[in-house]
Each structure stands twice: as C-alpha cells, then as structure tokens.
Coordinates of C-alpha atoms in Angstrom, one line a residue:
M24 CA 74.8 1.5 38.9
D25 CA 73.3 4.9 38.0
T26 CA 70.6 6.0 40.5
P27 CA 67.6 7.4 38.6
K28 CA 66.9 11.0 39.3
F29 CA 63.4 12.4 39.7
K30 CA 62.5 14.5 36.7
P31 CA 59.1 16.2 36.7
F32 CA 57.3 17.6 33.7
I33 CA 54.6 20.3 33.8
R34 CA 52.7 22.3 31.1
Q35 CA 55.7 24.5 30.5
T36 CA 58.2 21.7 30.1
I37 CA 56.3 18.6 28.8
A38 CA 57.4 19.4 25.3
H39 CA 61.0 18.6 26.4
S40 CA 60.1 15.0 27.0
R41 CA 60.9 12.5 24.2
Q42 CA 57.3 11.3 24.3
W43 CA 55.7 14.6 23.5
E44 CA 56.2 14.1 19.7
W45 CA 54.4 10.8 19.9
I46 CA 51.2 12.5 21.0
P47 CA 48.8 13.6 18.3
P48 CA 48.4 17.4 17.8
D49 CA 44.8 17.5 19.1
L50 CA 45.8 15.7 22.3
R51 CA 48.8 18.1 22.8
E52 CA 46.4 21.0 22.4
A53 CA 44.1 19.6 25.1
V54 CA 47.0 19.3 27.5
Q55 CA 48.0 22.9 27.0
V56 CA 44.5 24.2 27.3
V57 CA 42.9 22.1 30.1
S58 CA 46.0 22.3 32.3
H59 CA 45.3 26.0 32.8
V60 CA 42.3 24.9 34.9
L61 CA 43.4 21.5 36.3
P62 CA 46.8 20.6 37.7
F63 CA 49.2 18.8 35.3
R64 CA 52.4 17.2 36.4
T65 CA 54.0 13.9 35.5
N66 CA 57.5 12.5 35.6
A67 CA 60.0 10.4 33.6
Y68 CA 59.2 7.2 35.4
V69 CA 55.5 7.4 34.6
L70 CA 56.3 8.3 31.0
D71 CA 58.9 5.7 30.5
H72 CA 57.5 2.7 32.4
L73 CA 53.8 3.0 33.1
I74 CA 52.2 4.4 29.9
D75 CA 51.8 2.2 26.8
W76 CA 52.3 4.7 24.1
N77 CA 50.9 2.4 21.5
N78 CA 47.5 2.7 23.2
V79 CA 47.3 6.5 23.6
P80 CA 44.9 8.1 24.4
D81 CA 43.1 5.0 25.8
D82 CA 46.0 3.8 27.9
P83 CA 44.7 4.0 31.5
I84 CA 47.8 5.7 32.9
Y85 CA 47.8 8.3 30.1
R86 CA 44.1 9.0 31.0
L87 CA 45.1 9.1 34.6
T88 CA 47.9 11.8 34.2
F89 CA 47.2 13.8 31.1
P90 CA 44.4 16.3 30.9
H91 CA 41.7 15.7 28.2
R92 CA 39.4 18.0 26.3
D93 CA 36.2 16.3 27.6
M94 CA 37.1 17.2 31.2
L95 CA 35.6 20.7 30.4
A96 CA 32.2 21.6 29.1
P97 CA 32.4 22.3 25.3
D98 CA 31.7 26.0 25.6
D99 CA 34.3 26.4 28.4
Y100 CA 36.9 24.5 26.3
A101 CA 36.3 26.6 23.2
H102 CA 36.5 29.9 25.2
L103 CA 39.5 28.8 27.1
R104 CA 41.2 27.6 23.9
E105 CA 40.6 31.0 22.3
L106 CA 42.3 32.8 25.2
V107 CA 45.2 30.4 25.6
M108 CA 46.1 30.3 21.9
G109 CA 45.5 34.0 21.5
K110 CA 48.0 34.8 24.3
A111 CA 46.7 38.3 24.4
D112 CA 44.1 38.9 27.1
Q113 CA 45.8 37.5 30.3
P114 CA 43.3 39.1 32.8
A115 CA 40.4 37.5 30.9
L116 CA 42.1 34.1 30.9
V117 CA 42.7 34.3 34.7
E118 CA 39.1 35.3 35.3
L119 CA 37.7 32.5 33.1
V120 CA 39.9 29.9 34.8
R121 CA 38.7 31.1 38.2
R122 CA 35.1 30.8 37.2
I123 CA 35.5 27.3 35.8
R124 CA 37.3 26.1 38.9
L125 CA 34.7 27.5 41.3
R126 CA 32.0 25.6 39.4
M127 CA 33.9 22.3 40.0
N128 CA 33.0 22.1 43.7
P129 CA 36.6 22.6 44.9
H130 CA 36.2 21.2 48.4
P131 CA 33.5 18.5 48.8
A132 CA 32.2 16.9 51.9
G133 CA 32.4 19.9 54.2
Q134 CA 36.2 20.0 54.2
M135 CA 36.4 23.7 54.6
T136 CA 33.1 24.4 56.5
H137 CA 32.7 21.5 58.9
N138 CA 36.1 19.7 59.2
V139 CA 38.4 22.6 60.3
P140 CA 39.2 22.1 64.1
R141 CA 39.7 24.9 66.6
M142 CA 42.1 25.5 69.4
N143 CA 41.9 28.4 71.9
G144 CA 39.0 29.7 69.9
A145 CA 40.9 29.9 66.6
P146 CA 40.6 27.6 63.6
L147 CA 43.8 25.6 62.8
R148 CA 45.3 25.9 59.4
G149 CA 46.3 22.6 57.8
L150 CA 44.3 20.3 60.1
Q151 CA 41.0 18.5 59.5
H152 CA 39.0 16.5 62.2
K153 CA 36.0 14.9 60.7
Y154 CA 35.9 11.6 62.6
K155 CA 36.5 11.4 66.4
E156 CA 39.4 9.1 66.2
T157 CA 41.3 10.6 63.2
V158 CA 43.0 13.9 62.6
L159 CA 44.3 14.8 59.1
F160 CA 47.5 16.9 58.9
F161 CA 48.6 18.8 55.8
P162 CA 52.3 19.8 56.1
S163 CA 53.0 22.8 53.9
A164 CA 56.2 21.2 52.5
G165 CA 54.1 18.2 51.2
Q166 CA 51.5 20.0 49.1
T167 CA 52.6 18.7 45.7
C168 CA 53.1 15.2 44.2
H169 CA 55.5 13.2 42.1
A170 CA 52.7 13.3 39.4
Y171 CA 49.1 14.5 39.5
C172 CA 46.1 12.3 39.0
T173 CA 43.6 13.9 36.7
F174 CA 40.7 12.9 39.0
C175 CA 42.3 14.2 42.2
F176 CA 39.8 15.5 44.7
R177 CA 42.6 17.6 46.3
W178 CA 43.3 19.5 43.1
P179 CA 42.7 23.0 44.6
Q180 CA 45.9 22.4 46.7
F181 CA 47.9 22.5 43.4
V182 CA 46.5 25.2 41.2
G183 CA 47.3 28.4 43.0
M184 CA 43.9 28.8 44.8
E185 CA 45.6 30.1 47.9
E186 CA 42.4 30.9 49.8
M187 CA 41.4 27.2 49.5
K188 CA 44.6 25.5 50.4
F189 CA 45.1 23.3 53.5
D190 CA 48.8 23.7 54.5
A191 CA 50.1 23.7 58.1
R192 CA 52.9 26.2 58.5
E193 CA 53.3 25.7 62.2
S194 CA 54.2 22.0 63.0
H195 CA 53.9 22.5 66.8
E196 CA 50.1 23.1 66.5
L197 CA 49.5 19.5 65.6
A198 CA 51.0 18.2 68.8
S199 CA 49.4 20.9 70.9
Y200 CA 46.0 20.0 69.4
L201 CA 46.5 16.3 70.0
R202 CA 47.4 16.8 73.6
L203 CA 43.9 18.4 74.1
H204 CA 42.2 15.5 72.4
P205 CA 43.0 12.1 74.0
E206 CA 40.1 10.5 72.0
V207 CA 42.3 10.8 68.8
T208 CA 44.1 7.5 68.0
D209 CA 45.1 8.1 64.4
V210 CA 47.0 10.9 62.6
L211 CA 46.9 10.9 58.8
I212 CA 49.7 12.9 57.3
T213 CA 48.5 13.8 53.8
G214 CA 48.7 16.4 51.1
G215 CA 49.5 16.5 48.3
D216 CA 52.0 13.8 49.0
P217 CA 54.0 14.0 52.2
L218 CA 56.7 11.7 50.7
I219 CA 57.6 14.5 48.2
M220 CA 59.5 15.8 51.3
N221 CA 62.9 14.6 52.2
T222 CA 63.2 12.3 55.2
R223 CA 64.6 15.0 57.5
S224 CA 61.6 17.2 56.9
L225 CA 59.1 14.4 57.4
E226 CA 60.9 13.3 60.6
A227 CA 60.4 16.7 62.1
Y228 CA 56.6 16.2 61.8
I229 CA 56.6 12.6 63.0
E230 CA 59.1 12.7 65.9
P231 CA 56.8 14.8 68.2
L232 CA 54.1 12.2 67.8
L233 CA 56.3 9.7 69.6
A234 CA 56.4 11.7 72.8
P235 CA 55.1 9.9 76.0
E236 CA 52.4 12.5 76.4
L237 CA 50.9 11.5 73.1
A238 CA 50.7 7.8 74.0
H239 CA 47.0 7.8 72.9
I240 CA 48.2 8.2 69.3
Q241 CA 48.4 4.5 68.2
N242 CA 48.6 4.8 64.4
I243 CA 50.6 7.2 62.2
R244 CA 49.4 7.1 58.6
I245 CA 51.0 8.6 55.5
G246 CA 48.8 9.0 52.4
T247 CA 51.0 8.6 49.3
K248 CA 50.9 7.9 45.6
S249 CA 54.7 7.6 45.5
V250 CA 54.4 3.8 45.8
A251 CA 53.0 3.9 42.2
Y252 CA 54.4 7.1 40.7
W253 CA 57.9 7.1 42.2
P254 CA 58.7 3.9 44.0
Q255 CA 62.4 4.9 43.9
R256 CA 61.4 7.0 47.1
F257 CA 61.7 3.7 49.0
V258 CA 64.5 2.0 47.0
S259 CA 67.1 4.2 45.4
D260 CA 66.6 7.9 46.4
R261 CA 69.5 9.3 48.3
D262 CA 67.6 9.2 51.6
A263 CA 65.5 6.1 51.0
D264 CA 67.3 4.1 53.7
D265 CA 66.8 7.0 56.1
L266 CA 63.1 6.9 55.4
L267 CA 62.9 3.2 56.1
R268 CA 64.8 3.7 59.4
L269 CA 62.2 6.3 60.3
F270 CA 59.4 3.8 59.8
E271 CA 61.3 1.3 62.0
R272 CA 61.7 3.9 64.7
V273 CA 57.9 4.5 64.8
V274 CA 57.3 0.8 65.0
K275 CA 59.9 0.4 67.8
A276 CA 58.1 3.2 69.7
G277 CA 55.1 0.9 69.8
K278 CA 53.0 2.6 67.2
N279 CA 51.6 1.3 63.9
M280 CA 53.3 3.0 60.9
A281 CA 50.7 2.7 58.2
I282 CA 51.5 3.7 54.6
M283 CA 48.2 4.4 52.8
G284 CA 49.3 3.5 49.2
H285 CA 47.2 5.0 46.4
Y286 CA 47.0 2.6 43.4
N287 CA 44.7 3.0 40.5
H288 CA 45.7 0.2 38.1
A289 CA 47.4 -3.1 38.2
V290 CA 50.2 -1.8 35.8
E291 CA 51.4 0.4 38.7
L292 CA 52.4 -2.7 40.6
R293 CA 53.8 -4.8 37.8
Q294 CA 57.1 -2.9 37.7
E295 CA 60.0 -4.6 39.5
I296 CA 61.0 -1.5 41.4
A297 CA 57.4 -1.0 42.6
Q298 CA 57.3 -4.5 44.0
Q299 CA 60.7 -3.9 45.6
A300 CA 59.3 -0.8 47.3
V301 CA 56.4 -2.8 48.8
K302 CA 58.8 -5.4 50.2
R303 CA 61.1 -2.8 51.7
I304 CA 58.2 -0.9 53.4
V305 CA 56.7 -4.0 55.0
G306 CA 60.2 -5.2 55.9
T307 CA 60.4 -2.3 58.4
G308 CA 57.4 -3.5 60.3
A309 CA 55.2 -0.9 58.8
T310 CA 51.9 -1.8 57.1
L311 CA 51.0 -0.9 53.5
R312 CA 47.3 -0.6 52.7
M313 CA 46.1 -0.3 49.1
Q314 CA 43.3 2.1 48.2
G315 CA 42.0 4.0 45.2
P316 CA 38.9 5.2 43.5
L317 CA 37.0 3.4 40.7
I318 CA 37.2 5.7 37.7
R319 CA 35.6 5.6 34.3
H320 CA 38.2 5.4 31.4
I321 CA 40.9 4.0 33.8
N322 CA 40.0 1.0 35.9
E323 CA 36.6 -0.4 35.0
D324 CA 38.0 -3.8 34.4
P325 CA 37.4 -6.1 37.4
A326 CA 40.4 -8.2 36.4
S327 CA 42.7 -5.3 36.9
W328 CA 41.5 -4.8 40.5
A329 CA 41.8 -8.5 41.2
E330 CA 45.4 -8.5 39.9
L331 CA 46.3 -5.4 41.9
W332 CA 44.9 -6.9 45.2
Q333 CA 46.4 -10.3 44.6
T334 CA 49.9 -8.9 43.8
G335 CA 49.7 -6.7 46.8
V336 CA 48.8 -9.5 49.1
R337 CA 51.6 -11.7 47.7
L338 CA 54.1 -8.9 48.5
G339 CA 52.7 -8.2 52.0
A340 CA 50.3 -5.3 51.4
I341 CA 46.7 -5.1 52.5
P342 CA 43.8 -4.3 50.1
Y343 CA 41.9 -1.6 52.0
Y344 CA 39.4 0.5 50.0
M345 CA 37.8 0.9 46.6
F346 CA 36.3 4.4 46.6
V347 CA 33.6 6.0 44.4
E348 CA 35.0 8.9 42.5
R349 CA 34.3 12.1 44.5
D350 CA 31.9 14.9 43.5
T351 CA 34.5 17.4 42.5
G352 CA 36.7 18.5 39.6
P353 CA 35.9 16.9 36.2
R354 CA 33.5 14.5 37.9
E355 CA 31.3 14.1 34.8
Y356 CA 34.3 12.7 32.9
F357 CA 35.2 10.1 35.5
Q358 CA 32.0 9.2 37.4
L359 CA 30.2 5.8 37.1
P360 CA 26.7 4.9 38.2
L361 CA 26.7 3.4 41.7
A362 CA 25.0 0.3 40.3
R363 CA 27.9 -0.2 37.9
A364 CA 30.5 0.5 40.7
H365 CA 28.9 -2.3 42.8
E366 CA 28.9 -4.6 39.8
I367 CA 32.6 -4.1 39.2
F368 CA 33.5 -4.4 42.8
Q369 CA 31.5 -7.6 43.2
A370 CA 33.1 -9.1 40.0
A371 CA 36.6 -8.3 41.3
Y372 CA 35.8 -9.6 44.8
Q373 CA 34.7 -12.9 43.3
M374 CA 38.1 -13.4 41.6
V375 CA 40.2 -13.3 44.7
S376 CA 40.8 -15.4 47.8
G377 CA 39.9 -14.4 51.3
L378 CA 43.3 -12.8 51.9
S379 CA 42.4 -10.1 49.4
R380 CA 38.8 -9.7 50.7
T381 CA 40.0 -7.2 53.4
V382 CA 39.1 -4.6 50.7
R383 CA 35.9 -2.6 51.4
G384 CA 33.8 -0.8 48.9
P385 CA 32.6 0.7 46.8
S386 CA 32.7 3.5 49.3
M387 CA 31.6 7.1 49.0
S388 CA 33.5 9.6 51.2
A389 CA 30.4 11.7 51.5
F390 CA 29.5 14.6 53.9
P391 CA 28.0 12.4 56.7
G392 CA 30.7 9.7 56.4
K393 CA 32.1 6.8 54.4
V394 CA 29.0 5.1 52.9
A395 CA 29.5 1.6 51.4
I396 CA 27.2 0.0 48.9
D397 CA 26.8 -3.4 50.3
G398 CA 24.5 -4.7 47.6
I399 CA 21.4 -4.4 45.4
A400 CA 18.4 -6.3 46.7
H401 CA 14.7 -6.8 46.3
I402 CA 12.9 -6.2 49.6
G403 CA 9.1 -6.1 50.0
G404 CA 8.7 -5.9 46.3
E405 CA 11.1 -2.9 46.0
K406 CA 14.5 -2.8 44.4
V407 CA 17.0 -1.1 46.7
F408 CA 20.6 -0.2 47.4
A409 CA 21.7 -1.7 50.7
L410 CA 24.0 0.8 52.4
Q411 CA 26.0 1.2 55.6
F412 CA 28.4 3.7 57.2
L413 CA 31.9 2.4 57.6
Q414 CA 32.8 5.7 59.3
A415 CA 30.6 8.6 60.2
R416 CA 30.5 12.0 61.8
N417 CA 28.2 10.5 64.5
A418 CA 29.7 7.2 65.7
D419 CA 26.2 5.8 66.4
W420 CA 25.5 5.7 62.7
V421 CA 28.3 3.2 61.9
R422 CA 27.3 -0.2 60.7
R423 CA 23.6 0.6 60.8
P424 CA 22.1 -0.8 57.6
F425 CA 19.8 1.5 55.6
Y426 CA 18.3 1.4 52.2
A427 CA 17.9 3.7 49.2
K428 CA 15.6 3.4 46.2
F429 CA 17.5 1.7 43.3
D430 CA 18.5 4.4 40.7
P431 CA 20.5 3.1 37.8
Q432 CA 21.8 6.6 37.0
A433 CA 22.7 7.8 40.5
T434 CA 26.4 8.5 40.9
W435 CA 26.6 10.0 44.4
M436 CA 24.9 10.1 47.8
D437 CA 23.0 13.3 47.3
Q438 CA 21.2 11.7 44.3
L439 CA 19.8 8.8 46.4
K440 CA 16.3 8.7 47.9
P441 CA 15.2 6.7 50.9
A442 CA 13.4 3.4 50.2
F443 CA 10.1 2.1 51.4
G444 CA 8.2 5.4 51.2
K445 CA 10.3 7.2 53.8
E446 CA 11.1 10.9 53.3
K447 CA 14.5 10.9 55.1
F448 CA 17.3 8.5 55.8
F449 CA 17.7 7.6 59.4
F450 CA 20.7 9.9 59.9
E451 CA 18.8 12.8 58.5
E452 CA 16.0 12.1 61.0
E453 CA 18.7 12.4 63.7
G454 CA 19.9 15.8 62.6
G455 CA 22.4 14.8 59.9
S456 CA 22.5 15.7 56.2
R457 CA 23.4 14.0 53.0
S458 CA 25.6 16.9 51.9
E459 CA 27.2 20.0 53.3
F460 CA 24.5 22.0 51.5
G461 CA 21.8 20.8 53.9
I462 CA 18.3 21.1 52.5
E463 CA 19.5 22.9 49.3
P464 CA 18.7 20.8 46.2
P465 CA 21.3 18.5 44.7
G466 CA 23.7 20.3 42.5
A467 CA 23.5 23.6 44.5
R468 CA 27.2 24.2 45.1
K469 CA 28.2 26.8 47.6
V470 CA 31.9 27.7 47.8
I471 CA 33.2 28.9 51.1
S472 CA 36.8 30.0 51.1
L473 CA 39.2 28.8 53.8
M474 CA 39.8 32.4 54.7
A475 CA 36.1 32.8 55.4
A476 CA 35.9 29.6 57.2
R477 CA 38.7 30.8 59.5
A478 CA 37.0 34.1 60.1
E479 CA 33.7 32.6 60.9
G480 CA 35.2 29.8 62.9
G481 CA 33.6 27.1 60.7
A482 CA 30.3 25.5 61.2
P483 CA 29.7 22.9 63.9
S484 CA 29.4 19.3 62.7
P485 CA 26.1 17.5 62.7
A486 CA 27.5 15.3 65.4
G487 CA 28.0 18.3 67.7
C488 CA 31.7 17.7 67.9
D489 CA 33.9 20.8 68.1
A490 CA 36.4 19.2 65.8
A491 CA 34.4 17.7 63.0

C-alpha cells in the first residue's frame, strides 16, 4: 500500500494543484491578494477529501482554509489588489501589508504584555503563563501547521512578523522555569502545531518533563489541528508509531497525555483515517479533547456540532470547548453576536446525550480569563447575559456568576456592560479589567511588540502574579 505523503500548497504553489482550475477567477484573485496579509497554506488531504468542490465558495472547509475578499476592508482590498497585480512597487506593498496587519489586533488578551513570564529578571521567549496552573510553550520547530485556518488567532506566528512571534529557541528554559514554579500542573505545548515536528524533535521537549524533580507536572497537553488536517500523522506517517509510543511513555510515567484536538466541522471527523487516528490516540492511554471556535460562514449549524461531539464520544474523545471567535485578524468576517452563539450552543447541546455534555461554552478567551455565556435570562425585569469565569487571572473569580446587560449586537467581552445599574463588573471592582487596554474605550487597539515587551519586562498581571 502506498503511504500518502504530505504535500502542502501556499500562495506561490496553489496553482499546481489540480483543484485550482475549478475555482472561479474572482476567487482565485482573492486568494492571491488577501494571502499577502493573512497566512495561506493547505494540503492535498484537505483539497482531496474535506472540501466539496461542488459547493465552493460556500463549502465550510473552503471558507476555513482559503482567503476571501471580504476578509479585508473594501478600500484595503482595492489598494492591495492594485499593488499585487501591478508587481511594481514592492516597498509600497510591504508597507501597506504591515499597516493592515497592525490594525488587526495581532495579539489579543494581553499575550505579549501580560502573559510573558520572567526568570532571573529576564522575560522568557516562547513561554506564556496566564493562569497559575498552566504554562504555554511554543517550540520554535512547531511554528507552522499542516494547513492554516483563515480565522486563526495565532496568525502573526506565520506571516513573517518576527517581532511578534512566540518561539522558544532554548528548550532547557522550560524545565528551568517549571522547577521554580511548583504551582504549575499543566504544560501546553502549542504553536503553530507541535505535531508538524517529527517525533524525535517533539520527544526532546517532552522527555525533560518526565524527570522526578518535575513531579508536580501532572498533565502534558499538545494543541494540534493535525487530527483534522493531517490525521496520517497518527496512522501512516513514517514515525506515526514512534509518536504513539511517546504518548504511551508519558502515560506510563504517571502523567496525563492530553491531545487538544482542534475540530471546526463534522466533516473533519467523517473520514475513515480521521476516525482511525482518534482510536489510535486513545489506545495509547492518552486523552483526546475536542475544541474549536464557533465561526460565521463555517459552523453555524447546531447539527454539525452535535454530530462532531457524538462521533468523537463514540470513538473515545471528549468534547471540551466551543469558543467564541477571538477579537483578532478578520474578526468582522467571522464573528457572531454572543446571543446567536449561545442559541447555537444550546441547540446543539439539546441534541446530544450526557456523554457529549462535557463540552463547555460558548466561551470567550478574553483578557481577564475564559468567560462562558451560561444563558440569557430575565431578572428583576431586566434581560441579561448570565456569565461566569471558567478560568481567570485571579483564581478567586472562577465560578462566580455575574451579569451583563443583554445586547443583541455584542460580539465580545469589551462590548458588554454590567447589568442592574452597576458601573463595573465585580472583577473590575477588584482591580481587573475587561481588556488589556484598561480604561481605554472599546476598539482602541495598542500594539506592543514582543521585543518591547522583553525590554520593558512586560506588565504585571491584574492578579499580581509574576507569571501572568
């Protein structure tokens, strides 16, 4: 049997795919123009098995992976198109692309200003520590993906914005930092996609976490989209068996190996090889948790979510999160009102049994923490959103219900106002903030480069933790 080889396509090579001629000229133009601003990368598996080419451009996986004209403001698109098609003024093109990107809020939720930890007085490149129990680690070799999602909130990692990248080039710093922080129980290896690396490279990052002096590390997580975009990574790649043995070794060491699988649509788990990948992962003793954002144009159908969760549970996976699309990148193209997000989540939740109701959401990964919309209610004659923190910068905020005025147009936390005549939410009264911009008005976006954050040492978190 021929083993399928991974074959990526980017802007410069997508015309070599057999499907390129099936795409109408105006859509091909949009790919060539918009991909100068936002990352574009797909692969033969996505093209051959996940996209229904009879339904382009409305096919959800096409929308998920191919850039579209409406992701940019009309004036920006027109100006960019002129420079791209003219192929003359390269400096002007580079400058326009830079300006458009910086207006897209490249790093939301204080990733660069509040989440960068320090050791021996110096900020650590490639680590984030927002919540007390969990450290995020960005290995430099894992800062790409098998294919890019058009909504991705980590898009600055992939477009050459070097001053805004998180990439750890010194693997020993992770273990050194963890030895100083016994309160940390979880390490999330993320990217990009760490499973773009070969098993030997991944093992070099994981092996030190199994040392006796790091016994407080109970859970090793890997955030990955490969379960959907390249399930061959777990089935037929040359070192797929080695990868599964690595998972087994982590489990044997007494730790939980958690694969945080990013799924966006039920079609991604309908493929036989994708289901085989799930079975092989859970067969090692590792857990596979399913998560993804709710995105306009792609997965607004509650039945798709229900099918995804039900199929996952049947195969041994655990539905984990439905996220609200983050406030970055082409957010106007993808965002949905919070009221609509709750409606979709509730409808999908009603379609599944209790085994699938481990899923939580819709959840905003906002500056103060993960905020879930629990419901829409009438209390004291006022229509409100019922909210709670599932995770927070200050642990005392977790699971404390609070309420916001119902706003049918609100799409993110910084657009909500406290209910019942209050001026602030409870966490703001305790020194927190709805956004990294503090008291600045919603929409005021301040970009702080990672270079500057390192030089200034980053700002302390509202919780007062030295590793936010």
